[in-house]
Coordinates of C-alpha atoms in Angstrom, one line a residue:
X306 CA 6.1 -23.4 25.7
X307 CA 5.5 -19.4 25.3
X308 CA 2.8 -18.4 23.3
X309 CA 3.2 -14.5 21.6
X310 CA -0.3 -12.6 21.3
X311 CA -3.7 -13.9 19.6
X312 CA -3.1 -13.2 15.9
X313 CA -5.8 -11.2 14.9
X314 CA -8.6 -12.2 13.0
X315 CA -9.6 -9.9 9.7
X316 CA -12.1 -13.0 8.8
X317 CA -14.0 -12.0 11.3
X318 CA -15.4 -8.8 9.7
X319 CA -18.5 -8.2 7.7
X320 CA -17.0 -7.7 4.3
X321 CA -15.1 -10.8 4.7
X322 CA -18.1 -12.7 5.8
X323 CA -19.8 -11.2 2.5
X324 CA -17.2 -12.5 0.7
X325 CA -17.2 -16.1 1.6
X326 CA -21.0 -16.1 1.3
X327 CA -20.7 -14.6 -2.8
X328 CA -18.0 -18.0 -3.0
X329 CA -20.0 -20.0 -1.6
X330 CA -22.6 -18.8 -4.1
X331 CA -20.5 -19.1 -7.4
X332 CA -19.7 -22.9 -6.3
X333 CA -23.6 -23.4 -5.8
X334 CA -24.1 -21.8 -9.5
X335 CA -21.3 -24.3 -10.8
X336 CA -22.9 -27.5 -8.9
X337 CA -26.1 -26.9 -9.8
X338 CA -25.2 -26.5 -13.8
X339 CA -23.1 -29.8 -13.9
X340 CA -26.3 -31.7 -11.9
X341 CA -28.1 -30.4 -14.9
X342 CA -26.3 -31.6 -17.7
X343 CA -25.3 -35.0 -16.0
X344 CA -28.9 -35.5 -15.8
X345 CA -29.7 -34.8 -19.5
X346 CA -26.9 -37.0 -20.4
X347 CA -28.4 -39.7 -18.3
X348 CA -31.5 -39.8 -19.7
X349 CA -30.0 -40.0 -23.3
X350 CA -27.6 -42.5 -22.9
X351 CA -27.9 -46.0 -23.9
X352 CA -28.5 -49.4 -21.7
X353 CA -25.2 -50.5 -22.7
X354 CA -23.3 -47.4 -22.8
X355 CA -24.6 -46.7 -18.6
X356 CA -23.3 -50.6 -18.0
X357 CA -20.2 -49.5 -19.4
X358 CA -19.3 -46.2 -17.3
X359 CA -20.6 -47.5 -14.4
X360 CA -18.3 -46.1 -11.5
X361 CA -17.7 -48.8 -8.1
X362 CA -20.1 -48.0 -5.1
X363 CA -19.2 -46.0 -2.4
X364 CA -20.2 -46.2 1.1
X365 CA -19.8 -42.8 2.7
X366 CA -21.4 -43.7 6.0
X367 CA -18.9 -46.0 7.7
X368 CA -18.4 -44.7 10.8
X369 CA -14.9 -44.4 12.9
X370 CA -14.4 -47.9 14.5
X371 CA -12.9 -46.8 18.2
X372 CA -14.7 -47.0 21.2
X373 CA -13.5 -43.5 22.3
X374 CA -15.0 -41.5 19.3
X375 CA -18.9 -41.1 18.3
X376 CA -17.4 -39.5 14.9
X377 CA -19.0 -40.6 11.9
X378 CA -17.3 -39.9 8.9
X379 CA -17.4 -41.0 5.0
X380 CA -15.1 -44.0 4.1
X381 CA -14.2 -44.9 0.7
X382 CA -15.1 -48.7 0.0
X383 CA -13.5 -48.4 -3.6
X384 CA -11.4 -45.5 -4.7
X385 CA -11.6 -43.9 -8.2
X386 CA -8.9 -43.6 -10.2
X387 CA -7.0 -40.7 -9.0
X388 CA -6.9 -37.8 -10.9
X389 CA -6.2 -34.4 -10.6
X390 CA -9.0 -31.9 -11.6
X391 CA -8.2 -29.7 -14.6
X392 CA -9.5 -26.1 -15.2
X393 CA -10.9 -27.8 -18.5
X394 CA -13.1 -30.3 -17.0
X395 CA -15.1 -27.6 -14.9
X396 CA -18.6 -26.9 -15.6
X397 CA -18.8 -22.9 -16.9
X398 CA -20.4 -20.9 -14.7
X399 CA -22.7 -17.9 -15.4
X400 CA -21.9 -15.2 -17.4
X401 CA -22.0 -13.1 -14.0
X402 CA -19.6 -15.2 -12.3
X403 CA -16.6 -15.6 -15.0
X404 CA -16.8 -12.0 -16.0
X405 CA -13.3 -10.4 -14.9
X406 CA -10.3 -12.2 -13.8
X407 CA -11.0 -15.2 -14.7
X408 CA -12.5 -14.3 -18.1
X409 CA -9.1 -13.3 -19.2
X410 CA -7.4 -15.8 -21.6
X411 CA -4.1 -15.9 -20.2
X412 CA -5.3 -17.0 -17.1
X413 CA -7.7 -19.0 -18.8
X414 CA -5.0 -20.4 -21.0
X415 CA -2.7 -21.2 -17.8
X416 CA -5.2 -22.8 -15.7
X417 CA -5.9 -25.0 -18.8
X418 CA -2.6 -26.0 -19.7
X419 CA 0.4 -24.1 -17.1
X420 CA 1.5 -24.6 -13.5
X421 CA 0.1 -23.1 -10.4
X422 CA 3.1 -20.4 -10.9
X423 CA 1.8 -19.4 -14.8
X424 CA -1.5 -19.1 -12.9
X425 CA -0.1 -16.6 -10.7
X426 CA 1.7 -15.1 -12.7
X427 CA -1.1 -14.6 -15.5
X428 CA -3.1 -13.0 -12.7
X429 CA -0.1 -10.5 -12.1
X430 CA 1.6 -11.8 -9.4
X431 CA 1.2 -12.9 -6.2
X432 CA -0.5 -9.7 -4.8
X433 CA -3.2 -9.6 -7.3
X434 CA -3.4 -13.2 -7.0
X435 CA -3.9 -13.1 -3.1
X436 CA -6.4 -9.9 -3.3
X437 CA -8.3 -11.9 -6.0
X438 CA -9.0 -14.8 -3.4
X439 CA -9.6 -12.8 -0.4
X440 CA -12.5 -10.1 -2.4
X441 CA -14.2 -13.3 -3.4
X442 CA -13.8 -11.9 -7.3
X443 CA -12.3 -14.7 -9.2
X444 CA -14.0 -18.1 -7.8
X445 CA -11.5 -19.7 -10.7
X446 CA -8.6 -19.2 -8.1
X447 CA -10.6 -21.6 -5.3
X448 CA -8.8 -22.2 -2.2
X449 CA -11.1 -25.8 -2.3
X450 CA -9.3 -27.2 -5.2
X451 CA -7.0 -29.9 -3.9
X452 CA -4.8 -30.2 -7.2
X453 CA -3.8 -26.5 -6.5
X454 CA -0.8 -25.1 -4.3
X455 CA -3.0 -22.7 -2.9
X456 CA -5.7 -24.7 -1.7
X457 CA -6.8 -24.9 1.8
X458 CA -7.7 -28.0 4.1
X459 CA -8.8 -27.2 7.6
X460 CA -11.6 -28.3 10.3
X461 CA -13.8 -26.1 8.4
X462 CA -13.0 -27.2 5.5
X463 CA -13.1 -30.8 4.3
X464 CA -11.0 -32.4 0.9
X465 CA -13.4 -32.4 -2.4
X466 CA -13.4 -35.3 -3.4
X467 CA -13.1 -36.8 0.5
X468 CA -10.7 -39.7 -0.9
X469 CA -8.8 -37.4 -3.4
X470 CA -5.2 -38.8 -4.4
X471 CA -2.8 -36.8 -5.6
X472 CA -0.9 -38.0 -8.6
X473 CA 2.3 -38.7 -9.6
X474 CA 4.1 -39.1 -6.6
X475 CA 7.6 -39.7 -6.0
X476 CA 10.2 -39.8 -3.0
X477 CA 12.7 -36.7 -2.6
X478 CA 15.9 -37.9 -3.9
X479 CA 18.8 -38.1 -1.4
X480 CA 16.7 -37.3 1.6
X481 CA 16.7 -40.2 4.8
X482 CA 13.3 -41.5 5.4
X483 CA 12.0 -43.2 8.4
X484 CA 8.6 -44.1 6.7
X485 CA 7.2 -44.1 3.0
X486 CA 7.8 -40.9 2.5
X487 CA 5.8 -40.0 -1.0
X488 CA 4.8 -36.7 -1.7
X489 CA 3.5 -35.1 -5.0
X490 CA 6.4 -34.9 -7.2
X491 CA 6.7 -31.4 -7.5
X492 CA 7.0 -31.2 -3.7
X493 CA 9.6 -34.0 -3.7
X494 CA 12.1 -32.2 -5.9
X495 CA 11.5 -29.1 -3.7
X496 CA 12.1 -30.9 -0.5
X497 CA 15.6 -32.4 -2.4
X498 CA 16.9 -28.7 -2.6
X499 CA 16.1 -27.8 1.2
X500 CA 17.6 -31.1 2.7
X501 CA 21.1 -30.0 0.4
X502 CA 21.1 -26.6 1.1
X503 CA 20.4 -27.0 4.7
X504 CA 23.1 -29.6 4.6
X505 CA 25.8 -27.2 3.2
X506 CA 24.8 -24.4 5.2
X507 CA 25.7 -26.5 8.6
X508 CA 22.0 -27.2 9.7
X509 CA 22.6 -30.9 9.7
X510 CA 20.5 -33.8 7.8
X511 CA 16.8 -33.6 7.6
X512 CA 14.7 -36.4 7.0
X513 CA 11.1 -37.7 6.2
X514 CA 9.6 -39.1 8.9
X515 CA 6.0 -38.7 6.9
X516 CA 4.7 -37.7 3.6
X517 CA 1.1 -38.5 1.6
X518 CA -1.4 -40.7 3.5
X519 CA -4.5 -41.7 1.5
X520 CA -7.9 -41.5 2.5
X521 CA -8.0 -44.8 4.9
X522 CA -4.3 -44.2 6.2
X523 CA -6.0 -41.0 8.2
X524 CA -8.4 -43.4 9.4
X525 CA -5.7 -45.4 11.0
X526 CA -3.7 -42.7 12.1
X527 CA -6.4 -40.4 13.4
X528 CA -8.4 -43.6 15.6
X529 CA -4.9 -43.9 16.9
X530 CA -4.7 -40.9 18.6
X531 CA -8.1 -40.8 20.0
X532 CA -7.4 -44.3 21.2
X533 CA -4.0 -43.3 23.0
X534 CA -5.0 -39.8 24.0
X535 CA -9.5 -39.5 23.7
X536 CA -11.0 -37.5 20.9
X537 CA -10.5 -34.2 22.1
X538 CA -7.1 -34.4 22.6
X539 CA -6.2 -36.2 19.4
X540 CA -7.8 -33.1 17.4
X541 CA -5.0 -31.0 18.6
X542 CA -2.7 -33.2 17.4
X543 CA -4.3 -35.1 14.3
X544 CA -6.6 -34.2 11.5
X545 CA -10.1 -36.6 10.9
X546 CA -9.9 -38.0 7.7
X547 CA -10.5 -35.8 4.9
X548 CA -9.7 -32.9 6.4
X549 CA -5.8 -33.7 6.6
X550 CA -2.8 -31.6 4.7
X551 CA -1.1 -35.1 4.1
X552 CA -3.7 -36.2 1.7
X553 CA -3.3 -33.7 -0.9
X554 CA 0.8 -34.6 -1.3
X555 CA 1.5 -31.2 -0.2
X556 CA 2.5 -31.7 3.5
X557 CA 5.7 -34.0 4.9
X558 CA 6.6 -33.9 8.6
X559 CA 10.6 -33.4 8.5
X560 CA 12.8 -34.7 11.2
X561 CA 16.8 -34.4 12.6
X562 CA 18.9 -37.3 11.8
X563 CA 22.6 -36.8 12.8
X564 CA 22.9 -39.7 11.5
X565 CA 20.1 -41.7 12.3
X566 CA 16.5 -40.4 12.6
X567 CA 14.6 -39.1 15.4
X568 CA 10.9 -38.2 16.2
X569 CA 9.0 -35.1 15.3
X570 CA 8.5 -34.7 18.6
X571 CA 12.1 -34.1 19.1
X572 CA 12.6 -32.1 16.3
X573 CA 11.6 -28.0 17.9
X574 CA 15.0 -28.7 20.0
X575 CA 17.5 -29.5 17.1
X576 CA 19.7 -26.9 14.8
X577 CA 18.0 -28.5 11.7
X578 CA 14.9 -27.2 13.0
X579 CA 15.7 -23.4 13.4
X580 CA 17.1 -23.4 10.1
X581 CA 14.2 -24.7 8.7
X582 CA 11.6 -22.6 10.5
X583 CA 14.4 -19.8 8.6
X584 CA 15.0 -21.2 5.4
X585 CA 12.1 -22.8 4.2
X586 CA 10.5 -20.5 2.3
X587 CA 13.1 -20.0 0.1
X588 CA 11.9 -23.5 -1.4
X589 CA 8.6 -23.4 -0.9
X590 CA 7.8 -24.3 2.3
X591 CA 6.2 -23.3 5.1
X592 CA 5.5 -24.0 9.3
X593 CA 1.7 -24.8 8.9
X594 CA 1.1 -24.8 12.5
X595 CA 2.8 -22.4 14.6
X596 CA 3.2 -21.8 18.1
X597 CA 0.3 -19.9 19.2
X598 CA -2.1 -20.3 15.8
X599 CA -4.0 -22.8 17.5
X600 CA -6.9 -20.6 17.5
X601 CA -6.6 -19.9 13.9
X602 CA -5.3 -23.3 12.8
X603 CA -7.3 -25.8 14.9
X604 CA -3.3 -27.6 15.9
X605 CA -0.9 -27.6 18.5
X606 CA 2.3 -26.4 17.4
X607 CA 4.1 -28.8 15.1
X608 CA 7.7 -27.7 13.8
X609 CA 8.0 -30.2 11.8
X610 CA 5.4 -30.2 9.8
X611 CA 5.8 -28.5 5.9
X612 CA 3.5 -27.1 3.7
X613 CA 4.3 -26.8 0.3
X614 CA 3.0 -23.6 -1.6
X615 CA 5.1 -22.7 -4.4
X616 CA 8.5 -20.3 -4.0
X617 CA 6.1 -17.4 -5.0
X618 CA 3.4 -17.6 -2.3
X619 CA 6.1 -18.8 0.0
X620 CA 8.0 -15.6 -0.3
X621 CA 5.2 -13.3 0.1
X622 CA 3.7 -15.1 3.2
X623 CA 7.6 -15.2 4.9
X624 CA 7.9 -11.3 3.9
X625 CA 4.6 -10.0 5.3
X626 CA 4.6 -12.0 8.6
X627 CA 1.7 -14.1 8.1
X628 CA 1.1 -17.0 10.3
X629 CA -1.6 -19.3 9.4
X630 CA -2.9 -19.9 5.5
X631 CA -6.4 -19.0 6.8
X632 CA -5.1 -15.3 7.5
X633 CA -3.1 -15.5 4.2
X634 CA -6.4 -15.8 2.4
X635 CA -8.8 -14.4 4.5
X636 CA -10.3 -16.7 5.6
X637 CA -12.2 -17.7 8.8
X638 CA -10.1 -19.1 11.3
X639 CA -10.9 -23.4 12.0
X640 CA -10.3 -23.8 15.5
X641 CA -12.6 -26.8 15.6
X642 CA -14.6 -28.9 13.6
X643 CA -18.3 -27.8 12.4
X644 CA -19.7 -30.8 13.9

């Protein structure tokens, strides 16, 4: 397949560097102060009280059960209750960290209590929104937050909480399936509106060939691969758990039925998917991993595969030619895993 020229990498310069490290710092700050009270808490809490909160136990050093991977990652033996994270459960940070942006009560007020789009919009739009996260200066915007639109999974950067679970979920109404096919809900009712609209312009059906997949779903899927095509291979082709787009509900994998379903592997040679590649930001969506982004993205190209970031940060990543997320944010490019 033809591959256009390397996409060019603005992570790579100092300022950007400095950037990350100062995020990287305002996370530590926040860590460190909710270690601090949890401790406190501990100590004053009753006998019966701890007995009564106690959380299940969680072995996070099951290793991948394949005889063609060494990889060891963390596997949930009991899963939580899923929950998205709130604004309002976050531990504050110092005074020198929320100072600014995210001082500012309407954005306070909308990552408390709006969407993702009054958060953006509170900022002042997409723009400010996007120069906020790529200067580093508003660590209340974090591209690490899995509950958010705007948050970023890659090889470089794992899901926080490793068996988060996105909730509520639903199925896009009126859309084939081949599979499950959940998704968060908000991503469902978007996904509704591009299957009509590409239906009445004359693309053809689209279907859902694959939506959420929890923690220990990846597990499955991903030992798969390396047992069909070796470990170095299937990383091309298949994210390690916890570091998948398909656990945070934001990601389904679309493919042409006409009328019955095909593969995604078919899918780069049908008229539904030129439209799509087209249309989809106008609801949304967009190609995560393009032809020739490998060395950005970490992924072969996949067609089929949608990423759901709001109508707003759709449109502006459509109109100014981006490519990858990572170059949408400045961010470093995850060509490969850190270890």
């Amino acid at each position: 397949m033809p591959h256009p020229e390397p996409l060019t990498r603005r992570a790579d310069a100092p300022a950007v560097v400095a950037r990350r490290a100062r995020q990287r710092r305002a996370r530590r700050l926040r860590l460190t102060f909710v270690t601090v009270v949890g401790t406190t808490l501990a100590v004053g809490a009753t006998t019966a009280l701890s007995a009564a909160i106690a959380g299940p136990v969680v072995d996070h050093g099951v290793a991948l059960n394949n005889a063609n991977s060494s990889v060891s990652v963390p596997v949930a033996t009991a899963l939580p209750v899923p929950q998205q994270r709130s604004a309002t459960s976050q531990a504050p940070a110092e005074p020198a960290v929320v100072e600014g942006l995210c001082a500012a009560e309407p954005v306070r007020s909308a990552l408390s209590d709006g969407s993702d789009a009054d958060v953006i919009a509170a900022v002042g739009g997409v723009e400010a929104f996007r120069s906020a996260v790529i200067d580093g200066t508003a660590p209340c915007l974090d591209t690490a937050d899995a509950a958010r639109i705007w948050v970023v999974v890659n090889k470089r950067h794992p899901l926080d909480p490793i068996d988060y679970w996105p909730v509520p979920q639903a199925q896009a109404a009126d859309v084939p399936r081949t599979s499950g096919g959940h998704m968060r809900a908000d991503v469902a009712e978007a996904l509704s509106r591009l299957v009509a609209t590409g239906r009445d312009e004359g693309a053809g059906s689209i279907g859902v060939n694959s939506g959420f997949r929890s923690y220990e779903r990846q597990v499955s899927t991903y030992n798969g691969y390396v047992g069909s095509l070796g470990r170095a291979r299937a990383d091309l082709t298949s994210a390690r758990p916890g570091h998948s787009e398909h656990q945070t509900g934001l990601a389904v994998d679309v493919v042409a039925c006409s009328p019955g379903c095909g593969g995604i592997e078919a899918f780069g040679r049908t008229r539904q998917a030129e439209w799509v590649a087209e249309n989809a930001w106008r609801f949304g969506f967009v190609i995560r991993y393009e032809d020739g982004a490998t060395d950005v993205t970490g992924y072969e190209w996949e067609p089929w595969h949608l990423r759901y970031i709001g109508v707003d940060l759709a449109q502006a990543y459509h109109d100014g030619g981006f490519h990858s997320l990572e170059a949408f944010f400045g961010l470093e490019p995850a060509p490969a895993y850190a270890g």
